[in-house]
Coordinates of C-alpha atoms in Angstrom, one line a residue:
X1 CA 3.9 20.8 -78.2
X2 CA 6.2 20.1 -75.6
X3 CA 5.1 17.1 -73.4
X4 CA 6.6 16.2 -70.0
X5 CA 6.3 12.2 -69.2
X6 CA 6.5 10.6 -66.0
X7 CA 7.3 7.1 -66.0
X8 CA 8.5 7.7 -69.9
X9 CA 10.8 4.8 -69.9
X10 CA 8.8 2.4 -69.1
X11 CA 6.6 -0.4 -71.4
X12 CA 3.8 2.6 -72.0
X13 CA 6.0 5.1 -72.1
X14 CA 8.5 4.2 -74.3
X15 CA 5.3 3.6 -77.2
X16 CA 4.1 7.1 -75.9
X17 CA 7.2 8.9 -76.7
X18 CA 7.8 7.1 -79.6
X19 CA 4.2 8.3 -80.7
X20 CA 4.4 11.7 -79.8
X21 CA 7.8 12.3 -81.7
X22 CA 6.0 10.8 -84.8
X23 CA 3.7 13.5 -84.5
X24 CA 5.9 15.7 -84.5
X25 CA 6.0 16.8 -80.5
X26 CA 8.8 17.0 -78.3
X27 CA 9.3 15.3 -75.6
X28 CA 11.0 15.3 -71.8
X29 CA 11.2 12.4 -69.6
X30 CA 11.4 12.5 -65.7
X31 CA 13.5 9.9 -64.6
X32 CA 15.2 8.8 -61.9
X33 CA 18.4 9.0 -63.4
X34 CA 19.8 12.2 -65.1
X35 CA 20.2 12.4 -69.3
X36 CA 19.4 13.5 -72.6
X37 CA 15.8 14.5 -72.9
X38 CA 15.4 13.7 -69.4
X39 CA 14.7 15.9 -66.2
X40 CA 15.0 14.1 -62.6
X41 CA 12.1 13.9 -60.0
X42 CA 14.4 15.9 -57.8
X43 CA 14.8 18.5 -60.7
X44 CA 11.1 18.7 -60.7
X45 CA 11.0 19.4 -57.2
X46 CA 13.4 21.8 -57.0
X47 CA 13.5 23.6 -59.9
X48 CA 9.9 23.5 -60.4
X49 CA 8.1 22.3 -64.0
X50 CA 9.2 23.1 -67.2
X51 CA 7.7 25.3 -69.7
X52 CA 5.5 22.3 -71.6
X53 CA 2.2 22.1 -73.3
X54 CA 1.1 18.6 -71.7
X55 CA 2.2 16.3 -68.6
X56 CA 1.1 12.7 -68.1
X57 CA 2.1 10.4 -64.9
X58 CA 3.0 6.6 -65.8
X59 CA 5.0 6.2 -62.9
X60 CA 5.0 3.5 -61.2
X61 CA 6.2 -0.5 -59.5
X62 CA 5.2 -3.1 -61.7
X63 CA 2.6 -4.5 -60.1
X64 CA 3.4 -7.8 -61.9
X65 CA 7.2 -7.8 -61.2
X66 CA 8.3 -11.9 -61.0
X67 CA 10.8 -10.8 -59.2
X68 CA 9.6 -9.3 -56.3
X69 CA 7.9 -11.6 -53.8
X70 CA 4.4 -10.2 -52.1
X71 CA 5.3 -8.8 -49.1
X72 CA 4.4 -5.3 -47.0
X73 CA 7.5 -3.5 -48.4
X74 CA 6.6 -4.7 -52.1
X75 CA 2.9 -3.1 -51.5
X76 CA 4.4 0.2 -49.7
X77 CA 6.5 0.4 -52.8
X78 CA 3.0 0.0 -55.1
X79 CA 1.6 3.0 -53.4
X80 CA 4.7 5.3 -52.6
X81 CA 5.9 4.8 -56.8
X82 CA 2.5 6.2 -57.8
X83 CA 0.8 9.0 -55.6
X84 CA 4.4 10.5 -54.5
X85 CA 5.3 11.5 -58.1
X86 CA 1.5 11.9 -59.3
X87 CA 1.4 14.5 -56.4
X88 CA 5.0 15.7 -57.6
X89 CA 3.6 16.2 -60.6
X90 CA 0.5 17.8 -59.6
X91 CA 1.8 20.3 -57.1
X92 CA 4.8 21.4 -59.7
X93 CA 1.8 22.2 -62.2
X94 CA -0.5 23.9 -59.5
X95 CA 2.7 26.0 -58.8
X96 CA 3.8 27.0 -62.1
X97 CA 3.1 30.5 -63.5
X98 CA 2.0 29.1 -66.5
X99 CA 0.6 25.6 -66.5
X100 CA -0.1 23.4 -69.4
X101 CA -3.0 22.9 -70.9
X102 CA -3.2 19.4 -70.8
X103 CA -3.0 16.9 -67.4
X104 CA -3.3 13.1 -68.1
X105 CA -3.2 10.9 -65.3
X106 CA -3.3 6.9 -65.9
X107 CA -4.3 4.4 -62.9
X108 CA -6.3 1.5 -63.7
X109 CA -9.2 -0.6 -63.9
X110 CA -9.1 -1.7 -60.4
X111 CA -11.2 0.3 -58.7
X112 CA -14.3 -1.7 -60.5
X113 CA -15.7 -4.8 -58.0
X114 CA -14.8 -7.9 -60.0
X115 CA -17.9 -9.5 -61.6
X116 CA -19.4 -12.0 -63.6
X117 CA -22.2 -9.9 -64.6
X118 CA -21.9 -6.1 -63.3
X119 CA -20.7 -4.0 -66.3
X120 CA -18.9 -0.3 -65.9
X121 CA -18.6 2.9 -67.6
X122 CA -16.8 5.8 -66.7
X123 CA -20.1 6.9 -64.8
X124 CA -20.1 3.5 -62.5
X125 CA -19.7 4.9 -59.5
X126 CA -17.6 2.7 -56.9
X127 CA -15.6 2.7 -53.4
X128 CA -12.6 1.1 -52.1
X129 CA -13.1 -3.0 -51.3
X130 CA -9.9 -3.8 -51.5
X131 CA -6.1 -2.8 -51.3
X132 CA -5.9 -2.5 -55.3
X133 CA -9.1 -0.2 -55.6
X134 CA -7.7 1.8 -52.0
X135 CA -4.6 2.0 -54.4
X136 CA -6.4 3.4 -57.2
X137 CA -8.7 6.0 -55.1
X138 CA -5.4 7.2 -53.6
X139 CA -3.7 7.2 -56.6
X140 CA -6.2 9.6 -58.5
X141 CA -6.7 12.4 -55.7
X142 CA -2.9 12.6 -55.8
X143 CA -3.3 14.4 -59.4
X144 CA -6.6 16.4 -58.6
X145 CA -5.2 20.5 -59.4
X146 CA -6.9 23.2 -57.2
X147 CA -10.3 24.7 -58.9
X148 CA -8.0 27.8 -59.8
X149 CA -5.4 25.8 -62.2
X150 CA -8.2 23.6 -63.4
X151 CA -9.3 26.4 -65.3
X152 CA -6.9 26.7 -67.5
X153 CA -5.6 22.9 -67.2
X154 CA -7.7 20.2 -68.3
X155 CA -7.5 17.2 -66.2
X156 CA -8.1 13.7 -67.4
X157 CA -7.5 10.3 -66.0
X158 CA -7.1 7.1 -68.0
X159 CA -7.9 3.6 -66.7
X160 CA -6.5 0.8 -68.9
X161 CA -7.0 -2.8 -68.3
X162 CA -4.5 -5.6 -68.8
X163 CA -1.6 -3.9 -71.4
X164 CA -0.5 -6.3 -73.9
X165 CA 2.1 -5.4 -76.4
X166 CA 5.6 -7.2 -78.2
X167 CA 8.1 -5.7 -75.1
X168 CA 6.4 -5.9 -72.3
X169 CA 3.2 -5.8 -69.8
X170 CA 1.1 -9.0 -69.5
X171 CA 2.5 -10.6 -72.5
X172 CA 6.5 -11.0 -72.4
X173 CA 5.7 -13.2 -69.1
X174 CA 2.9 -15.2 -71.4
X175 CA 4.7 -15.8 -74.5
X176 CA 6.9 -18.4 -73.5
X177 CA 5.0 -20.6 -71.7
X178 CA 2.2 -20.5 -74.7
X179 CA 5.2 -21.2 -76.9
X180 CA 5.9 -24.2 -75.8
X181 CA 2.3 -25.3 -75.3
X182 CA 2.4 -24.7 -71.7
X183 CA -0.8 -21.9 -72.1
X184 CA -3.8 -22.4 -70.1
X185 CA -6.7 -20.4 -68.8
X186 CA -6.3 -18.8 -65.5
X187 CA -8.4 -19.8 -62.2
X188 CA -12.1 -20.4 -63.7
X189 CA -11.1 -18.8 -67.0
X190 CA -14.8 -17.6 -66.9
X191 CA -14.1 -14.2 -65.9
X192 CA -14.0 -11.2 -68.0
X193 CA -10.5 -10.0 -69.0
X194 CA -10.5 -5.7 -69.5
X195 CA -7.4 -5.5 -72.0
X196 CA -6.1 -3.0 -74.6
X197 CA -3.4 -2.4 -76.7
X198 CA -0.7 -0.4 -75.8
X199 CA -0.8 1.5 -79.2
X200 CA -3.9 2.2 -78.3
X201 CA -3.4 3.3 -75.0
X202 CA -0.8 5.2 -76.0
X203 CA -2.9 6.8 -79.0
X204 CA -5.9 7.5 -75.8
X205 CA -3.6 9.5 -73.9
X206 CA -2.1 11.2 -77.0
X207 CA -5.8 12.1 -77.9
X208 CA -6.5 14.0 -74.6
X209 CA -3.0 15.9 -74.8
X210 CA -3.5 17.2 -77.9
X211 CA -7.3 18.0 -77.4
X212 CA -8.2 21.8 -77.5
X213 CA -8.7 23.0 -74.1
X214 CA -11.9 23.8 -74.4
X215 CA -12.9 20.7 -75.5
X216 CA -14.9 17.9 -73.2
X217 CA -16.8 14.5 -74.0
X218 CA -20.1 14.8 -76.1
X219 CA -21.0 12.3 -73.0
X220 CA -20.8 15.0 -70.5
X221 CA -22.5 17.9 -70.9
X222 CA -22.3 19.1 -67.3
X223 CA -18.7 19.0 -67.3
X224 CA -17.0 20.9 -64.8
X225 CA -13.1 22.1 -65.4
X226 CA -12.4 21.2 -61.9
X227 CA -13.5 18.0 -62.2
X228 CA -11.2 15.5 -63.9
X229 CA -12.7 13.5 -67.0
X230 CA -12.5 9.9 -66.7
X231 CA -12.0 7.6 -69.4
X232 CA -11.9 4.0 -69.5
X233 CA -8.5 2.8 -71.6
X234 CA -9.8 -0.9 -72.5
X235 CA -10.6 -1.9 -75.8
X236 CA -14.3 -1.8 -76.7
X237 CA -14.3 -6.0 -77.5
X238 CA -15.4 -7.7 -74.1
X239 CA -13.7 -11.3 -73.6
X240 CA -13.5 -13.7 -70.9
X241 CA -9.9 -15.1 -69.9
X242 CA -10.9 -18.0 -71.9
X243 CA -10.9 -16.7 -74.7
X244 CA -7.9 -14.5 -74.0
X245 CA -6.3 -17.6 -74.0
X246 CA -7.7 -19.7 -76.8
X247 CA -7.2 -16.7 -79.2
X248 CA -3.8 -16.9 -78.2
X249 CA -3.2 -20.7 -78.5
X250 CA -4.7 -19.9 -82.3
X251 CA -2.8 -17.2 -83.4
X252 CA 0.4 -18.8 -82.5
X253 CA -1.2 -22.7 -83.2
X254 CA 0.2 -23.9 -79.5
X255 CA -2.4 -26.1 -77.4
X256 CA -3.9 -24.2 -74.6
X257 CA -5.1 -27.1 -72.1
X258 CA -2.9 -26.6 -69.0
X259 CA -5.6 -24.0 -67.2
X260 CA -4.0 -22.9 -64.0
X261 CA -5.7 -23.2 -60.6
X262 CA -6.9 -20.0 -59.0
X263 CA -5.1 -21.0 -55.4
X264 CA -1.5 -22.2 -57.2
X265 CA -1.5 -18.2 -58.6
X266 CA -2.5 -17.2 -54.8
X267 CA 0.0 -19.2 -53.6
X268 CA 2.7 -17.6 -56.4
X269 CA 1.7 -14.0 -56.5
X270 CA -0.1 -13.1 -53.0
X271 CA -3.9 -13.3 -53.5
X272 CA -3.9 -9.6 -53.3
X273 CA -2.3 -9.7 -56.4
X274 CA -3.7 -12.4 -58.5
X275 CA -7.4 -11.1 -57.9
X276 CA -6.4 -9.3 -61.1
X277 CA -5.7 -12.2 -63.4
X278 CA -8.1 -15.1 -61.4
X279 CA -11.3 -12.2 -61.3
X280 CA -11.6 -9.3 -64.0
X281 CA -14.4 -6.7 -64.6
X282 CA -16.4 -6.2 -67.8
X283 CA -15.2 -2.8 -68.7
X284 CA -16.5 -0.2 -71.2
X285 CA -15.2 2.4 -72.8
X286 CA -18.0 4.6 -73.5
X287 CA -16.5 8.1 -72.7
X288 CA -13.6 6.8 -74.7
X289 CA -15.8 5.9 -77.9
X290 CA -17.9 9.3 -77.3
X291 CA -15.0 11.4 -77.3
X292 CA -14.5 10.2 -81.2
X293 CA -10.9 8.1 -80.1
X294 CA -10.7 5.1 -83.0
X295 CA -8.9 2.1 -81.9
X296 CA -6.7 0.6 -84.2
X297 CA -6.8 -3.3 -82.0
X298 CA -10.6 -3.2 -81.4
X299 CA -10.8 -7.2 -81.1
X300 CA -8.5 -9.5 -79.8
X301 CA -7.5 -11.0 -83.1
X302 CA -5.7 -8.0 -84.4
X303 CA -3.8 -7.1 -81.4
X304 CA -2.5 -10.6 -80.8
X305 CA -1.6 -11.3 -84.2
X306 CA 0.2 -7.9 -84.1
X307 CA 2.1 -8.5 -81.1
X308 CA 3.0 -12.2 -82.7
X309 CA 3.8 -11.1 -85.9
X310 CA 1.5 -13.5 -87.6

């Protein structure tokens, strides 16, 4: 299969197209910047998509970028990133004479309401509350494909929680501090933490490219083609942010007792931003399970002392 990947050279792309090839597909990348194995956004535009088998969007701003300070162009940036090439993406597939088979879109857990107690499945239905969940409701009906494509494209989105891995996401900004026994829990540390690894997210979206096309969730049976399937991309363990972080004090045998206020990560990040590390959502992924995907970091312990190399 050929697969097209938006977003390819970032954290989650870089392990998707490093999985695919292993499985023997091939793979093109659009970029912004011309190159081998690469196609541009304005290539895509112009010229119109590419004969391929599967397309996935991973485009995006880091929501989590140190660098950049919370601000209105930073959050313009957040949404323009994401819905302008997931609608770039979606209109160049609606407009090819032969589509692919396979559309994979992946957003995020943020559309759930934060809670201590409340706990969601792909069928949880929710609305906007805030400018994270606006982002994410946006974000999605930017990828929706006219009833007449959906027919012969299947159309899935993927929400992943926090993303850890070696090389990037959540973790290469944690690592250092817990090295040198700066750690701590985050706000209350009470609330739940939605994480997966991103071998496995990568192995979810890999799953629903190469799925036959005929294919839906055993969970589903009034599946509609025009309808995307949602699937929740978090591993099936629920934690807390406490024990996020005393998992990781063990694995790599640092002290974890410098918790972190929930108003000094406002005050850092924007408290638009930090609402996803100080408050969290318990997240299952039901649809996930159903659809027969087998996680290889199913608890905390494995994917930490995998990223560690304990």
């Amino acid at each position: 299969m050929r697969i097209l990947i938006g977003g390819g050279s970032g954290f989650v792309g870089r392990e998707l197209t490093h999985l695919l090839r292993d499985k023997g597909h091939e793979v093109t990348v659009i970029s912004r910047q011309p190159g081998p194995g690469k196609i541009t956004w304005g290539e895509l535009e112009s010229q119109g998509l590419p004969p391929c088998e599967g397309a996935v969007n991973l485009a995006g701003e880091n929501l989590m970028n140190p660098l950049r300070w919370w601000n209105e162009s930073y959050k313009k940036d957040l949404f323009s990133s994401r819905i302008d090439t997931t609608k770039a993406l979606s209109q160049a597939i609606a407009a090819s004479p032969s589509p692919p088979r396979s559309w994979v879109l992946v957003s995020g857990v943020a559309c759930y309401k934060p809670s201590l107690t409340a706990e969601y499945t792909e069928n949880s239905e929710w609305t906007p509350f805030d400018l994270l969940s606006k982002l994410v409701k946006e974000w999605e009906a930017a990828a929706l494909l006219p009833e007449s494509v959906a027919k012969v494209t299947r159309q899935s989105i993927i929400r992943p929680g926090a993303v850890l891995g070696r090389d990037g996401g959540a973790m290469k900004q944690m690592l250092l501090p817990f090295w040198l026994g700066l750690g701590g829990t985050l706000g209350s540390g009470g609330q739940p933490f939605p994480w997966i690894h991103v071998s496995d997210l990568a192995g979810i979206i890999t799953h629903f490219l190469e799925a036959p096309a005929d294919t839906s969730s055993s969970s589903s049976s009034s599946f509609s083609s025009s309808v995307p399937q949602v699937y929740n991309g978090v591993a099936p363990a629920l934690n807390t942010n406490y024990e996020f972080t005393k998992e990781l004090g063990r694995v790599l045998r640092r002290p974890t007792i410098l918790p972190v206020p929930g108003f000094v990560m406002n005050a850092l990040m924007g408290s638009e931003r930090a609402v996803v590390l100080t408050q969290g959502q318990k997240v299952i992924p039901q649809r996930t399970l159903d659809a027969g995907f087998q996680y290889k970091y199913p608890d905390l312990s494995s994917a930490l002392k995998q990223i560690v190399g304990s």
